[in-house]
Amino acid sequence: MEKYIFVKSSDTVNYYPENKPYDFRVHLDNALNLHGYWKIGVSEFFTLTSPKKTVIDKTTSKPVTTLNLKPLFVFSNICDFSSVNGREQPLLRIIQPDPSYGWNEKFYPIYYIPIKITDLTYLHLYLKDDNGLPATFIDSDVWATLHLIRYPF
């Protein structure tokens, strides 16, 4: 048995008005009962945030393009803990940026993480940079496709 969940960071702002593109909750209209042994993986991740930013150099008053190629660490309330930088954290996926497309990826193979919640009413996804800080540079909506699969098949 398997399930797909398609989420967007601005989907349920009526439930969670404090949502940000880098830290958001998504309310599920129908609770998922995940009894047994389930795993979750990210099959797609997309944001319109560009790794390229143009700023004005204060000394020359000319535009300068900078490139932010920080990886994104995607965490979730649903997945079990993994060791990340020596600490146990609910890491779902690490996403490396592409200089042209940013953090837009279809994953194959999908890496699956055990699920620790059996009755799921909401998902919490939050993104951090490689220093463990909130990925505030993500400034537009985030879309993700999550694949849940029950073991044994």
PDB file of C-alpha atoms in Angstrom:
ATOM      1  CA  MET A   1       0.000   0.000   0.000  1.00  0.00           C
ATOM      2  CA  GLU A   2       1.202   3.510  -0.774  1.00  0.00           C
ATOM      3  CA  LYS A   3      -0.011   7.105  -0.584  1.00  0.00           C
ATOM      4  CA  TYR A   4       1.092  10.399  -2.092  1.00  0.00           C
ATOM      5  CA  ILE A   5       0.729  13.733  -0.335  1.00  0.00           C
ATOM      6  CA  PHE A   6       1.143  16.915  -2.362  1.00  0.00           C
ATOM      7  CA  VAL A   7       1.871  19.949  -0.184  1.00  0.00           C
ATOM      8  CA  LYS A   8       2.368  23.655  -0.775  1.00  0.00           C
ATOM      9  CA  SER A   9       3.651  25.996   1.923  1.00  0.00           C
ATOM     10  CA  SER A  10       0.696  28.377   1.545  1.00  0.00           C
ATOM     11  CA  ASP A  11      -2.042  25.724   1.267  1.00  0.00           C
ATOM     12  CA  THR A  12      -3.569  25.937   4.736  1.00  0.00           C
ATOM     13  CA  VAL A  13      -2.822  29.439   5.971  1.00  0.00           C
ATOM     14  CA  ASN A  14      -6.413  29.562   7.252  1.00  0.00           C
ATOM     15  CA  TYR A  15      -5.367  26.897   9.804  1.00  0.00           C
ATOM     16  CA  TYR A  16      -1.776  28.079  10.212  1.00  0.00           C
ATOM     17  CA  PRO A  17      -1.516  31.834   9.472  1.00  0.00           C
ATOM     18  CA  GLU A  18       2.097  31.934  10.749  1.00  0.00           C
ATOM     19  CA  ASN A  19       3.294  29.672   7.895  1.00  0.00           C
ATOM     20  CA  LYS A  20       6.433  30.747   6.057  1.00  0.00           C
ATOM     21  CA  PRO A  21       7.944  29.165   2.919  1.00  0.00           C
ATOM     22  CA  TYR A  22      10.779  27.717   5.033  1.00  0.00           C
ATOM     23  CA  ASP A  23       8.624  26.611   8.012  1.00  0.00           C
ATOM     24  CA  PHE A  24       5.050  25.493   7.419  1.00  0.00           C
ATOM     25  CA  ARG A  25       2.288  23.175   8.495  1.00  0.00           C
ATOM     26  CA  VAL A  26      -0.283  21.590   6.194  1.00  0.00           C
ATOM     27  CA  HIS A  27      -3.638  20.459   7.568  1.00  0.00           C
ATOM     28  CA  LEU A  28      -4.954  17.172   6.175  1.00  0.00           C
ATOM     29  CA  ASP A  29      -8.727  17.167   5.659  1.00  0.00           C
ATOM     30  CA  ASN A  30      -8.797  13.413   6.236  1.00  0.00           C
ATOM     31  CA  ALA A  31      -6.530  12.008   8.913  1.00  0.00           C
ATOM     32  CA  LEU A  32      -4.218   9.243   7.754  1.00  0.00           C
ATOM     33  CA  ASN A  33      -4.067   6.116   9.887  1.00  0.00           C
ATOM     34  CA  LEU A  34      -0.608   4.701   9.325  1.00  0.00           C
ATOM     35  CA  HIS A  35      -0.690   1.593  11.456  1.00  0.00           C
ATOM     36  CA  GLY A  36       1.995  -0.943  10.731  1.00  0.00           C
ATOM     37  CA  TYR A  37       5.464  -0.120   9.395  1.00  0.00           C
ATOM     38  CA  TRP A  38       5.475   2.883   7.026  1.00  0.00           C
ATOM     39  CA  LYS A  39       8.232   4.930   5.438  1.00  0.00           C
ATOM     40  CA  ILE A  40       8.206   8.374   3.823  1.00  0.00           C
ATOM     41  CA  GLY A  41      10.315   9.948   1.100  1.00  0.00           C
ATOM     42  CA  VAL A  42      10.394  13.150  -0.947  1.00  0.00           C
ATOM     43  CA  SER A  43       9.837  12.451  -4.638  1.00  0.00           C
ATOM     44  CA  GLU A  44       9.697  16.107  -5.795  1.00  0.00           C
ATOM     45  CA  PHE A  45      10.672  19.474  -4.329  1.00  0.00           C
ATOM     46  CA  PHE A  46      10.152  22.844  -5.967  1.00  0.00           C
ATOM     47  CA  THR A  47      10.432  26.544  -5.108  1.00  0.00           C
ATOM     48  CA  LEU A  48      10.560  29.672  -7.244  1.00  0.00           C
ATOM     49  CA  THR A  49      13.267  31.118  -5.010  1.00  0.00           C
ATOM     50  CA  SER A  50      16.327  31.723  -7.142  1.00  0.00           C
ATOM     51  CA  PRO A  51      19.850  31.043  -5.865  1.00  0.00           C
ATOM     52  CA  LYS A  52      20.831  34.267  -7.669  1.00  0.00           C
ATOM     53  CA  LYS A  53      20.234  37.597  -5.953  1.00  0.00           C
ATOM     54  CA  THR A  54      21.063  41.051  -7.246  1.00  0.00           C
ATOM     55  CA  VAL A  55      22.015  43.630  -4.645  1.00  0.00           C
ATOM     56  CA  ILE A  56      23.438  47.127  -4.856  1.00  0.00           C
ATOM     57  CA  ASP A  57      27.083  47.366  -3.784  1.00  0.00           C
ATOM     58  CA  LYS A  58      27.213  50.154  -1.208  1.00  0.00           C
ATOM     59  CA  THR A  59      30.695  51.252  -2.196  1.00  0.00           C
ATOM     60  CA  THR A  60      30.183  51.393  -5.973  1.00  0.00           C
ATOM     61  CA  SER A  61      26.360  51.794  -6.156  1.00  0.00           C
ATOM     62  CA  LYS A  62      26.380  49.160  -8.909  1.00  0.00           C
ATOM     63  CA  PRO A  63      24.291  45.986  -9.021  1.00  0.00           C
ATOM     64  CA  VAL A  64      26.137  42.834  -8.024  1.00  0.00           C
ATOM     65  CA  THR A  65      24.777  39.324  -8.512  1.00  0.00           C
ATOM     66  CA  THR A  66      25.460  36.880  -5.710  1.00  0.00           C
ATOM     67  CA  LEU A  67      24.928  33.134  -5.769  1.00  0.00           C
ATOM     68  CA  ASN A  68      23.515  31.268  -2.773  1.00  0.00           C
ATOM     69  CA  LEU A  69      24.340  27.588  -3.194  1.00  0.00           C
ATOM     70  CA  LYS A  70      23.522  26.400   0.309  1.00  0.00           C
ATOM     71  CA  PRO A  71      21.972  22.958   0.612  1.00  0.00           C
ATOM     72  CA  LEU A  72      18.539  22.690   2.202  1.00  0.00           C
ATOM     73  CA  PHE A  73      17.964  20.303   5.057  1.00  0.00           C
ATOM     74  CA  VAL A  74      14.278  19.325   5.028  1.00  0.00           C
ATOM     75  CA  PHE A  75      12.896  18.243   8.392  1.00  0.00           C
ATOM     76  CA  SER A  76       9.428  16.932   9.261  1.00  0.00           C
ATOM     77  CA  ASN A  77       7.377  15.990  12.301  1.00  0.00           C
ATOM     78  CA  ILE A  78       6.400  12.704  10.666  1.00  0.00           C
ATOM     79  CA  CYS A  79       9.758  11.012  10.170  1.00  0.00           C
ATOM     80  CA  ASP A  80      11.937   9.198  12.643  1.00  0.00           C
ATOM     81  CA  PHE A  81      15.220  10.651  13.860  1.00  0.00           C
ATOM     82  CA  SER A  82      18.558  10.489  12.055  1.00  0.00           C
ATOM     83  CA  SER A  83      21.942  11.662  13.230  1.00  0.00           C
ATOM     84  CA  VAL A  84      22.566  15.125  11.723  1.00  0.00           C
ATOM     85  CA  ASN A  85      25.771  16.892  12.749  1.00  0.00           C
ATOM     86  CA  GLY A  86      25.925  14.731  15.873  1.00  0.00           C
ATOM     87  CA  ARG A  87      22.335  15.428  16.945  1.00  0.00           C
ATOM     88  CA  GLU A  88      19.226  13.279  16.552  1.00  0.00           C
ATOM     89  CA  GLN A  89      16.842  15.175  14.249  1.00  0.00           C
ATOM     90  CA  PRO A  90      13.854  14.310  12.019  1.00  0.00           C
ATOM     91  CA  LEU A  91      15.676  14.793   8.701  1.00  0.00           C
ATOM     92  CA  LEU A  92      13.608  13.941   5.641  1.00  0.00           C
ATOM     93  CA  ARG A  93      15.995  14.938   2.837  1.00  0.00           C
ATOM     94  CA  ILE A  94      19.001  17.096   1.934  1.00  0.00           C
ATOM     95  CA  ILE A  95      18.544  19.057  -1.290  1.00  0.00           C
ATOM     96  CA  GLN A  96      21.535  20.404  -3.169  1.00  0.00           C
ATOM     97  CA  PRO A  97      20.908  23.529  -5.249  1.00  0.00           C
ATOM     98  CA  ASP A  98      21.488  23.869  -8.966  1.00  0.00           C
ATOM     99  CA  PRO A  99      23.040  27.247  -9.951  1.00  0.00           C
ATOM    100  CA  SER A 100      20.469  27.714 -12.727  1.00  0.00           C
ATOM    101  CA  TYR A 101      17.328  26.226 -11.204  1.00  0.00           C
ATOM    102  CA  GLY A 102      17.794  26.542  -7.475  1.00  0.00           C
ATOM    103  CA  TRP A 103      16.204  23.933  -5.252  1.00  0.00           C
ATOM    104  CA  ASN A 104      14.017  22.173  -7.811  1.00  0.00           C
ATOM    105  CA  GLU A 105      14.402  18.447  -7.949  1.00  0.00           C
ATOM    106  CA  LYS A 106      12.738  15.160  -8.862  1.00  0.00           C
ATOM    107  CA  PHE A 107      14.387  12.426  -6.843  1.00  0.00           C
ATOM    108  CA  TYR A 108      15.264   9.014  -8.092  1.00  0.00           C
ATOM    109  CA  PRO A 109      15.890   6.935  -6.187  1.00  0.00           C
ATOM    110  CA  ILE A 110      13.674   8.164  -3.379  1.00  0.00           C
ATOM    111  CA  TYR A 111      15.307   7.783   0.040  1.00  0.00           C
ATOM    112  CA  TYR A 112      12.779   6.507   2.561  1.00  0.00           C
ATOM    113  CA  ILE A 113      12.762   7.299   6.278  1.00  0.00           C
ATOM    114  CA  PRO A 114      10.692   5.377   8.861  1.00  0.00           C
ATOM    115  CA  ILE A 115       7.541   7.168  10.036  1.00  0.00           C
ATOM    116  CA  LYS A 116       7.095   7.738  13.767  1.00  0.00           C
ATOM    117  CA  ILE A 117       3.441   8.938  13.785  1.00  0.00           C
ATOM    118  CA  THR A 118       0.530   6.543  13.321  1.00  0.00           C
ATOM    119  CA  ASP A 119      -2.392   9.020  13.210  1.00  0.00           C
ATOM    120  CA  LEU A 120      -1.495  11.919  10.969  1.00  0.00           C
ATOM    121  CA  THR A 121      -3.686  15.054  10.935  1.00  0.00           C
ATOM    122  CA  TYR A 122      -1.071  17.578   9.802  1.00  0.00           C
ATOM    123  CA  LEU A 123       2.429  17.744   8.377  1.00  0.00           C
ATOM    124  CA  HIS A 124       5.099  20.138   9.575  1.00  0.00           C
ATOM    125  CA  LEU A 125       7.977  20.774   7.160  1.00  0.00           C
ATOM    126  CA  TYR A 126      10.807  23.110   8.037  1.00  0.00           C
ATOM    127  CA  LEU A 127      13.929  23.948   6.087  1.00  0.00           C
ATOM    128  CA  LYS A 128      17.340  24.764   7.510  1.00  0.00           C
ATOM    129  CA  ASP A 129      20.678  25.688   5.977  1.00  0.00           C
ATOM    130  CA  ASP A 130      23.944  23.816   6.467  1.00  0.00           C
ATOM    131  CA  ASN A 131      24.563  25.747   9.715  1.00  0.00           C
ATOM    132  CA  GLY A 132      21.275  24.577  11.226  1.00  0.00           C
ATOM    133  CA  LEU A 133      19.625  27.991  10.847  1.00  0.00           C
ATOM    134  CA  PRO A 134      16.164  28.542   9.347  1.00  0.00           C
ATOM    135  CA  ALA A 135      16.434  28.832   5.550  1.00  0.00           C
ATOM    136  CA  THR A 136      15.025  32.378   5.480  1.00  0.00           C
ATOM    137  CA  PHE A 137      16.519  32.859   1.998  1.00  0.00           C
ATOM    138  CA  ILE A 138      13.631  30.715   0.687  1.00  0.00           C
ATOM    139  CA  ASP A 139      11.198  33.527  -0.036  1.00  0.00           C
ATOM    140  CA  SER A 140       8.568  31.949  -2.305  1.00  0.00           C
ATOM    141  CA  ASP A 141       6.174  29.032  -1.929  1.00  0.00           C
ATOM    142  CA  VAL A 142       7.542  25.522  -1.554  1.00  0.00           C
ATOM    143  CA  TRP A 143       5.842  22.542  -3.207  1.00  0.00           C
ATOM    144  CA  ALA A 144       6.701  18.979  -2.248  1.00  0.00           C
ATOM    145  CA  THR A 145       5.443  15.556  -3.213  1.00  0.00           C
ATOM    146  CA  LEU A 146       5.756  13.056  -0.399  1.00  0.00           C
ATOM    147  CA  HIS A 147       5.542   9.322  -1.002  1.00  0.00           C
ATOM    148  CA  LEU A 148       4.430   7.082   1.847  1.00  0.00           C
ATOM    149  CA  ILE A 149       4.834   3.366   1.501  1.00  0.00           C
ATOM    150  CA  ARG A 150       3.921   0.515   3.813  1.00  0.00           C
ATOM    151  CA  TYR A 151       6.352  -2.328   4.420  1.00  0.00           C
ATOM    152  CA  PRO A 152       6.331  -5.149   3.608  1.00  0.00           C
ATOM    153  CA  PHE A 153       5.026  -4.372   0.148  1.00  0.00           C
TER     154      PHE A 153
END
